[in-house]
PDB file of N, CA and C in Angstrom:
ATOM      1  N   UNK A   1       0.823  -1.193   0.000  1.00 50.00           N
ATOM      2  CA  UNK A   1       0.000   0.000   0.000  1.00 50.00           C
ATOM      3  C   UNK A   1       0.870   1.262   0.000  1.00 50.00           C
ATOM      4  N   UNK A   2       1.964   1.261   0.764  1.00 56.00           N
ATOM      5  CA  UNK A   2       2.805   2.454   0.820  1.00 56.00           C
ATOM      6  C   UNK A   2       3.513   2.706  -0.504  1.00 56.00           C
ATOM      7  N   UNK A   3       3.765   1.650  -1.282  1.00 58.00           N
ATOM      8  CA  UNK A   3       4.394   1.822  -2.589  1.00 58.00           C
ATOM      9  C   UNK A   3       3.480   2.614  -3.527  1.00 58.00           C
ATOM     10  N   UNK A   4       2.188   2.376  -3.448  1.00 58.00           N
ATOM     11  CA  UNK A   4       1.225   3.102  -4.274  1.00 58.00           C
ATOM     12  C   UNK A   4       1.171   4.571  -3.863  1.00 58.00           C
ATOM     13  N   UNK A   5       1.258   4.842  -2.585  1.00 56.00           N
ATOM     14  CA  UNK A   5       1.220   6.230  -2.112  1.00 56.00           C
ATOM     15  C   UNK A   5       2.472   6.977  -2.538  1.00 56.00           C
ATOM     16  N   UNK A   6       3.623   6.312  -2.563  1.00 57.00           N
ATOM     17  CA  UNK A   6       4.859   6.963  -2.989  1.00 57.00           C
ATOM     18  C   UNK A   6       4.825   7.317  -4.471  1.00 57.00           C
ATOM     19  N   UNK A   7       4.132   6.537  -5.281  1.00 63.00           N
ATOM     20  CA  UNK A   7       4.059   6.819  -6.703  1.00 63.00           C
ATOM     21  C   UNK A   7       3.191   8.034  -6.995  1.00 63.00           C
ATOM     22  N   UNK A   8       2.221   8.317  -6.155  1.00 64.00           N
ATOM     23  CA  UNK A   8       1.320   9.449  -6.388  1.00 64.00           C
ATOM     24  C   UNK A   8       1.933  10.778  -5.974  1.00 64.00           C
ATOM     25  N   UNK A   9       2.919  10.761  -5.098  1.00 63.00           N
ATOM     26  CA  UNK A   9       3.561  12.007  -4.664  1.00 63.00           C
ATOM     27  C   UNK A   9       4.434  12.570  -5.776  1.00 63.00           C
ATOM     28  N   UNK A  10       4.354  13.853  -6.001  1.00 65.00           N
ATOM     29  CA  UNK A  10       5.234  14.440  -7.022  1.00 65.00           C
ATOM     30  C   UNK A  10       6.678  14.465  -6.530  1.00 65.00           C
ATOM     31  N   UNK A  11       7.592  14.190  -7.426  1.00 82.00           N
ATOM     32  CA  UNK A  11       9.008  14.208  -7.077  1.00 82.00           C
ATOM     33  C   UNK A  11       9.494  15.648  -7.074  1.00 82.00           C
ATOM     34  N   UNK A  12      10.041  16.081  -5.956  1.00 88.00           N
ATOM     35  CA  UNK A  12      10.559  17.451  -5.859  1.00 88.00           C
ATOM     36  C   UNK A  12      11.985  17.422  -5.338  1.00 88.00           C
ATOM     37  N   UNK A  13      12.705  18.473  -5.647  1.00 91.00           N
ATOM     38  CA  UNK A  13      14.080  18.608  -5.189  1.00 91.00           C
ATOM     39  C   UNK A  13      14.112  19.232  -3.800  1.00 91.00           C
ATOM     40  N   UNK A  14      15.198  18.979  -3.078  1.00 92.00           N
ATOM     41  CA  UNK A  14      15.340  19.579  -1.758  1.00 92.00           C
ATOM     42  C   UNK A  14      15.610  21.078  -1.895  1.00 92.00           C
ATOM     43  N   UNK A  15      15.414  21.787  -0.816  1.00 94.00           N
ATOM     44  CA  UNK A  15      15.578  23.244  -0.836  1.00 94.00           C
ATOM     45  C   UNK A  15      17.024  23.643  -1.135  1.00 94.00           C
ATOM     46  N   UNK A  16      17.979  22.914  -0.595  1.00 95.00           N
ATOM     47  CA  UNK A  16      19.390  23.231  -0.824  1.00 95.00           C
ATOM     48  C   UNK A  16      19.759  23.088  -2.293  1.00 95.00           C
ATOM     49  N   UNK A  17      19.292  22.028  -2.921  1.00 94.00           N
ATOM     50  CA  UNK A  17      19.589  21.805  -4.340  1.00 94.00           C
ATOM     51  C   UNK A  17      18.928  22.879  -5.192  1.00 94.00           C
ATOM     52  N   UNK A  18      17.710  23.271  -4.844  1.00 95.00           N
ATOM     53  CA  UNK A  18      17.016  24.311  -5.590  1.00 95.00           C
ATOM     54  C   UNK A  18      17.745  25.643  -5.495  1.00 95.00           C
ATOM     55  N   UNK A  19      18.301  25.959  -4.329  1.00 95.00           N
ATOM     56  CA  UNK A  19      19.058  27.208  -4.157  1.00 95.00           C
ATOM     57  C   UNK A  19      20.321  27.181  -5.006  1.00 95.00           C
ATOM     58  N   UNK A  20      21.013  26.047  -5.014  1.00 96.00           N
ATOM     59  CA  UNK A  20      22.240  25.933  -5.812  1.00 96.00           C
ATOM     60  C   UNK A  20      21.928  26.077  -7.294  1.00 96.00           C
ATOM     61  N   UNK A  21      20.882  25.412  -7.762  1.00 95.00           N
ATOM     62  CA  UNK A  21      20.504  25.521  -9.177  1.00 95.00           C
ATOM     63  C   UNK A  21      20.112  26.957  -9.513  1.00 95.00           C
ATOM     64  N   UNK A  22      19.394  27.605  -8.606  1.00 95.00           N
ATOM     65  CA  UNK A  22      19.001  28.994  -8.838  1.00 95.00           C
ATOM     66  C   UNK A  22      20.191  29.928  -8.934  1.00 95.00           C
ATOM     67  N   UNK A  23      21.171  29.735  -8.066  1.00 96.00           N
ATOM     68  CA  UNK A  23      22.363  30.583  -8.113  1.00 96.00           C
ATOM     69  C   UNK A  23      23.183  30.336  -9.380  1.00 96.00           C
ATOM     70  N   UNK A  24      23.256  29.075  -9.790  1.00 96.00           N
ATOM     71  CA  UNK A  24      24.013  28.767 -11.001  1.00 96.00           C
ATOM     72  C   UNK A  24      23.314  29.237 -12.272  1.00 96.00           C
ATOM     73  N   UNK A  25      22.011  29.468 -12.205  1.00 95.00           N
ATOM     74  CA  UNK A  25      21.284  29.931 -13.392  1.00 95.00           C
ATOM     75  C   UNK A  25      21.332  31.450 -13.560  1.00 95.00           C
ATOM     76  N   UNK A  26      21.836  32.170 -12.589  1.00 96.00           N
ATOM     77  CA  UNK A  26      21.854  33.635 -12.675  1.00 96.00           C
ATOM     78  C   UNK A  26      22.633  34.186 -13.873  1.00 96.00           C
ATOM     79  N   UNK A  27      23.823  33.670 -14.190  1.00 96.00           N
ATOM     80  CA  UNK A  27      24.510  34.207 -15.390  1.00 96.00           C
ATOM     81  C   UNK A  27      23.712  34.004 -16.669  1.00 96.00           C
ATOM     82  N   UNK A  28      23.045  32.877 -16.783  1.00 95.00           N
ATOM     83  CA  UNK A  28      22.234  32.628 -17.971  1.00 95.00           C
ATOM     84  C   UNK A  28      21.038  33.561 -18.027  1.00 95.00           C
ATOM     85  N   UNK A  29      20.460  33.867 -16.885  1.00 95.00           N
ATOM     86  CA  UNK A  29      19.343  34.804 -16.863  1.00 95.00           C
ATOM     87  C   UNK A  29      19.794  36.210 -17.230  1.00 95.00           C
ATOM     88  N   UNK A  30      20.996  36.577 -16.806  1.00 96.00           N
ATOM     89  CA  UNK A  30      21.539  37.875 -17.204  1.00 96.00           C
ATOM     90  C   UNK A  30      21.768  37.918 -18.711  1.00 96.00           C
ATOM     91  N   UNK A  31      22.239  36.807 -19.279  1.00 96.00           N
ATOM     92  CA  UNK A  31      22.410  36.734 -20.725  1.00 96.00           C
ATOM     93  C   UNK A  31      21.063  36.847 -21.431  1.00 96.00           C
ATOM     94  N   UNK A  32      20.044  36.255 -20.864  1.00 95.00           N
ATOM     95  CA  UNK A  32      18.702  36.364 -21.448  1.00 95.00           C
ATOM     96  C   UNK A  32      18.248  37.812 -21.501  1.00 95.00           C
ATOM     97  N   UNK A  33      18.497  38.541 -20.426  1.00 95.00           N
ATOM     98  CA  UNK A  33      18.128  39.959 -20.398  1.00 95.00           C
ATOM     99  C   UNK A  33      18.920  40.743 -21.444  1.00 95.00           C
ATOM    100  N   UNK A  34      20.199  40.420 -21.609  1.00 96.00           N
ATOM    101  CA  UNK A  34      21.002  41.116 -22.614  1.00 96.00           C
ATOM    102  C   UNK A  34      20.532  40.771 -24.025  1.00 96.00           C
ATOM    103  N   UNK A  35      20.094  39.531 -24.243  1.00 95.00           N
ATOM    104  CA  UNK A  35      19.582  39.160 -25.562  1.00 95.00           C
ATOM    105  C   UNK A  35      18.280  39.885 -25.879  1.00 95.00           C
ATOM    106  N   UNK A  36      17.442  40.048 -24.876  1.00 95.00           N
ATOM    107  CA  UNK A  36      16.201  40.800 -25.079  1.00 95.00           C
ATOM    108  C   UNK A  36      16.509  42.247 -25.428  1.00 95.00           C
ATOM    109  N   UNK A  37      17.483  42.821 -24.721  1.00 96.00           N
ATOM    110  CA  UNK A  37      17.876  44.203 -25.009  1.00 96.00           C
ATOM    111  C   UNK A  37      18.452  44.323 -26.417  1.00 96.00           C
ATOM    112  N   UNK A  38      19.235  43.334 -26.817  1.00 95.00           N
ATOM    113  CA  UNK A  38      19.800  43.334 -28.163  1.00 95.00           C
ATOM    114  C   UNK A  38      18.704  43.240 -29.219  1.00 95.00           C
ATOM    115  N   UNK A  39      17.703  42.401 -28.953  1.00 93.00           N
ATOM    116  CA  UNK A  39      16.596  42.260 -29.905  1.00 93.00           C
ATOM    117  C   UNK A  39      15.795  43.547 -30.003  1.00 93.00           C
ATOM    118  N   UNK A  40      15.611  44.238 -28.902  1.00 94.00           N
ATOM    119  CA  UNK A  40      14.862  45.502 -28.919  1.00 94.00           C
ATOM    120  C   UNK A  40      15.620  46.604 -29.643  1.00 94.00           C
ATOM    121  N   UNK A  41      16.952  46.508 -29.678  1.00 95.00           N
ATOM    122  CA  UNK A  41      17.771  47.498 -30.374  1.00 95.00           C
ATOM    123  C   UNK A  41      18.001  47.136 -31.839  1.00 95.00           C
ATOM    124  N   UNK A  42      17.283  46.128 -32.337  1.00 92.00           N
ATOM    125  CA  UNK A  42      17.390  45.684 -33.734  1.00 92.00           C
ATOM    126  C   UNK A  42      18.808  45.270 -34.111  1.00 92.00           C
ATOM    127  N   UNK A  43      19.493  44.584 -33.216  1.00 93.00           N
ATOM    128  CA  UNK A  43      20.832  44.073 -33.498  1.00 93.00           C
ATOM    129  C   UNK A  43      20.852  42.556 -33.346  1.00 93.00           C
ATOM    130  N   UNK A  44      19.757  41.907 -33.713  1.00 90.00           N
ATOM    131  CA  UNK A  44      19.624  40.471 -33.506  1.00 90.00           C
ATOM    132  C   UNK A  44      20.631  39.676 -34.340  1.00 90.00           C
ATOM    133  N   UNK A  45      21.145  40.261 -35.403  1.00 91.00           N
ATOM    134  CA  UNK A  45      22.091  39.549 -36.257  1.00 91.00           C
ATOM    135  C   UNK A  45      23.462  39.387 -35.598  1.00 91.00           C
ATOM    136  N   UNK A  46      23.712  40.039 -34.479  1.00 92.00           N
ATOM    137  CA  UNK A  46      24.987  39.897 -33.766  1.00 92.00           C
ATOM    138  C   UNK A  46      24.964  38.771 -32.741  1.00 92.00           C
ATOM    139  N   UNK A  47      23.830  38.091 -32.586  1.00 92.00           N
ATOM    140  CA  UNK A  47      23.676  37.049 -31.577  1.00 92.00           C
ATOM    141  C   UNK A  47      23.963  35.693 -32.189  1.00 92.00           C
ATOM    142  N   UNK A  48      24.780  34.885 -31.497  1.00 94.00           N
ATOM    143  CA  UNK A  48      25.075  33.525 -31.945  1.00 94.00           C
ATOM    144  C   UNK A  48      24.030  32.552 -31.432  1.00 94.00           C
ATOM    145  N   UNK A  49      23.967  31.400 -32.074  1.00 95.00           N
ATOM    146  CA  UNK A  49      23.010  30.364 -31.665  1.00 95.00           C
ATOM    147  C   UNK A  49      23.358  29.824 -30.281  1.00 95.00           C
ATOM    148  N   UNK A  50      24.642  29.721 -29.956  1.00 96.00           N
ATOM    149  CA  UNK A  50      25.050  29.219 -28.653  1.00 96.00           C
ATOM    150  C   UNK A  50      24.521  30.103 -27.527  1.00 96.00           C
ATOM    151  N   UNK A  51      24.512  31.409 -27.749  1.00 95.00           N
ATOM    152  CA  UNK A  51      24.005  32.321 -26.726  1.00 95.00           C
ATOM    153  C   UNK A  51      22.521  32.097 -26.464  1.00 95.00           C
ATOM    154  N   UNK A  52      21.774  31.830 -27.514  1.00 95.00           N
ATOM    155  CA  UNK A  52      20.332  31.580 -27.366  1.00 95.00           C
ATOM    156  C   UNK A  52      20.101  30.270 -26.608  1.00 95.00           C
ATOM    157  N   UNK A  53      20.882  29.236 -26.948  1.00 96.00           N
ATOM    158  CA  UNK A  53      20.747  27.947 -26.258  1.00 96.00           C
ATOM    159  C   UNK A  53      21.131  28.086 -24.793  1.00 96.00           C
ATOM    160  N   UNK A  54      22.221  28.792 -24.515  1.00 96.00           N
ATOM    161  CA  UNK A  54      22.688  28.989 -23.139  1.00 96.00           C
ATOM    162  C   UNK A  54      21.645  29.750 -22.313  1.00 96.00           C
ATOM    163  N   UNK A  55      21.032  30.739 -22.910  1.00 96.00           N
ATOM    164  CA  UNK A  55      19.990  31.496 -22.216  1.00 96.00           C
ATOM    165  C   UNK A  55      18.763  30.626 -21.973  1.00 96.00           C
ATOM    166  N   UNK A  56      18.420  29.780 -22.941  1.00 96.00           N
ATOM    167  CA  UNK A  56      17.287  28.876 -22.766  1.00 96.00           C
ATOM    168  C   UNK A  56      17.510  27.876 -21.649  1.00 96.00           C
ATOM    169  N   UNK A  57      18.719  27.360 -21.552  1.00 95.00           N
ATOM    170  CA  UNK A  57      19.045  26.431 -20.461  1.00 95.00           C
ATOM    171  C   UNK A  57      18.960  27.154 -19.113  1.00 95.00           C
ATOM    172  N   UNK A  58      19.366  28.403 -19.075  1.00 94.00           N
ATOM    173  CA  UNK A  58      19.269  29.176 -17.834  1.00 94.00           C
ATOM    174  C   UNK A  58      17.829  29.416 -17.418  1.00 94.00           C
ATOM    175  N   UNK A  59      16.968  29.684 -18.367  1.00 95.00           N
ATOM    176  CA  UNK A  59      15.550  29.868 -18.049  1.00 95.00           C
ATOM    177  C   UNK A  59      14.953  28.566 -17.543  1.00 95.00           C
ATOM    178  N   UNK A  60      15.336  27.440 -18.170  1.00 96.00           N
ATOM    179  CA  UNK A  60      14.867  26.139 -17.716  1.00 96.00           C
ATOM    180  C   UNK A  60      15.369  25.831 -16.309  1.00 96.00           C
ATOM    181  N   UNK A  61      16.627  26.170 -16.013  1.00 94.00           N
ATOM    182  CA  UNK A  61      17.178  25.943 -14.677  1.00 94.00           C
ATOM    183  C   UNK A  61      16.470  26.815 -13.636  1.00 94.00           C
ATOM    184  N   UNK A  62      16.150  28.030 -13.993  1.00 95.00           N
ATOM    185  CA  UNK A  62      15.425  28.898 -13.061  1.00 95.00           C
ATOM    186  C   UNK A  62      14.033  28.351 -12.800  1.00 95.00           C
ATOM    187  N   UNK A  63      13.392  27.796 -13.822  1.00 96.00           N
ATOM    188  CA  UNK A  63      12.079  27.180 -13.646  1.00 96.00           C
ATOM    189  C   UNK A  63      12.165  25.987 -12.693  1.00 96.00           C
ATOM    190  N   UNK A  64      13.196  25.177 -12.858  1.00 94.00           N
ATOM    191  CA  UNK A  64      13.392  24.038 -11.953  1.00 94.00           C
ATOM    192  C   UNK A  64      13.629  24.525 -10.533  1.00 94.00           C
ATOM    193  N   UNK A  65      14.428  25.587 -10.375  1.00 94.00           N
ATOM    194  CA  UNK A  65      14.721  26.105  -9.042  1.00 94.00           C
ATOM    195  C   UNK A  65      13.467  26.665  -8.373  1.00 94.00           C
ATOM    196  N   UNK A  66      12.596  27.285  -9.133  1.00 94.00           N
ATOM    197  CA  UNK A  66      11.392  27.870  -8.558  1.00 94.00           C
ATOM    198  C   UNK A  66      10.329  26.824  -8.227  1.00 94.00           C
ATOM    199  N   UNK A  67      10.155  25.854  -9.105  1.00 94.00           N
ATOM    200  CA  UNK A  67       9.097  24.867  -8.895  1.00 94.00           C
ATOM    201  C   UNK A  67       9.558  23.653  -8.119  1.00 94.00           C
ATOM    202  N   UNK A  68      10.821  23.279  -8.271  1.00 93.00           N
ATOM    203  CA  UNK A  68      11.351  22.096  -7.590  1.00 93.00           C
ATOM    204  C   UNK A  68      11.025  20.800  -8.291  1.00 93.00           C
ATOM    205  N   UNK A  69      10.473  20.844  -9.488  1.00 90.00           N
ATOM    206  CA  UNK A  69      10.128  19.632 -10.217  1.00 90.00           C
ATOM    207  C   UNK A  69      11.399  18.918 -10.681  1.00 90.00           C
ATOM    208  N   UNK A  70      11.314  17.598 -10.714  1.00 86.00           N
ATOM    209  CA  UNK A  70      12.427  16.782 -11.201  1.00 86.00           C
ATOM    210  C   UNK A  70      12.067  16.297 -12.591  1.00 86.00           C
ATOM    211  N   UNK A  71      12.908  16.618 -13.553  1.00 82.00           N
ATOM    212  CA  UNK A  71      12.675  16.180 -14.925  1.00 82.00           C
ATOM    213  C   UNK A  71      13.551  14.997 -15.298  1.00 82.00           C
ATOM    214  N   UNK A  72      14.567  14.708 -14.487  1.00 77.00           N
ATOM    215  CA  UNK A  72      15.494  13.615 -14.801  1.00 77.00           C
ATOM    216  C   UNK A  72      15.532  12.624 -13.673  1.00 77.00           C
TER     217      UNK A  72
END
């Protein structure tokens, strides 16, 4: 019976791990803000694909840090 109850609980990360992930995502979030500023200044052609991917990973990490959901 307890095995069934454990399967229904959502898997979440501990608070310490969420704080570490949140702190590590800060540079990527800053890059995201700079990319938005670059796009607003009509200089989007100066942005590399790696920068967009890196910013996307940072946004995903911030989402994990805020919600605590485990995707892996």
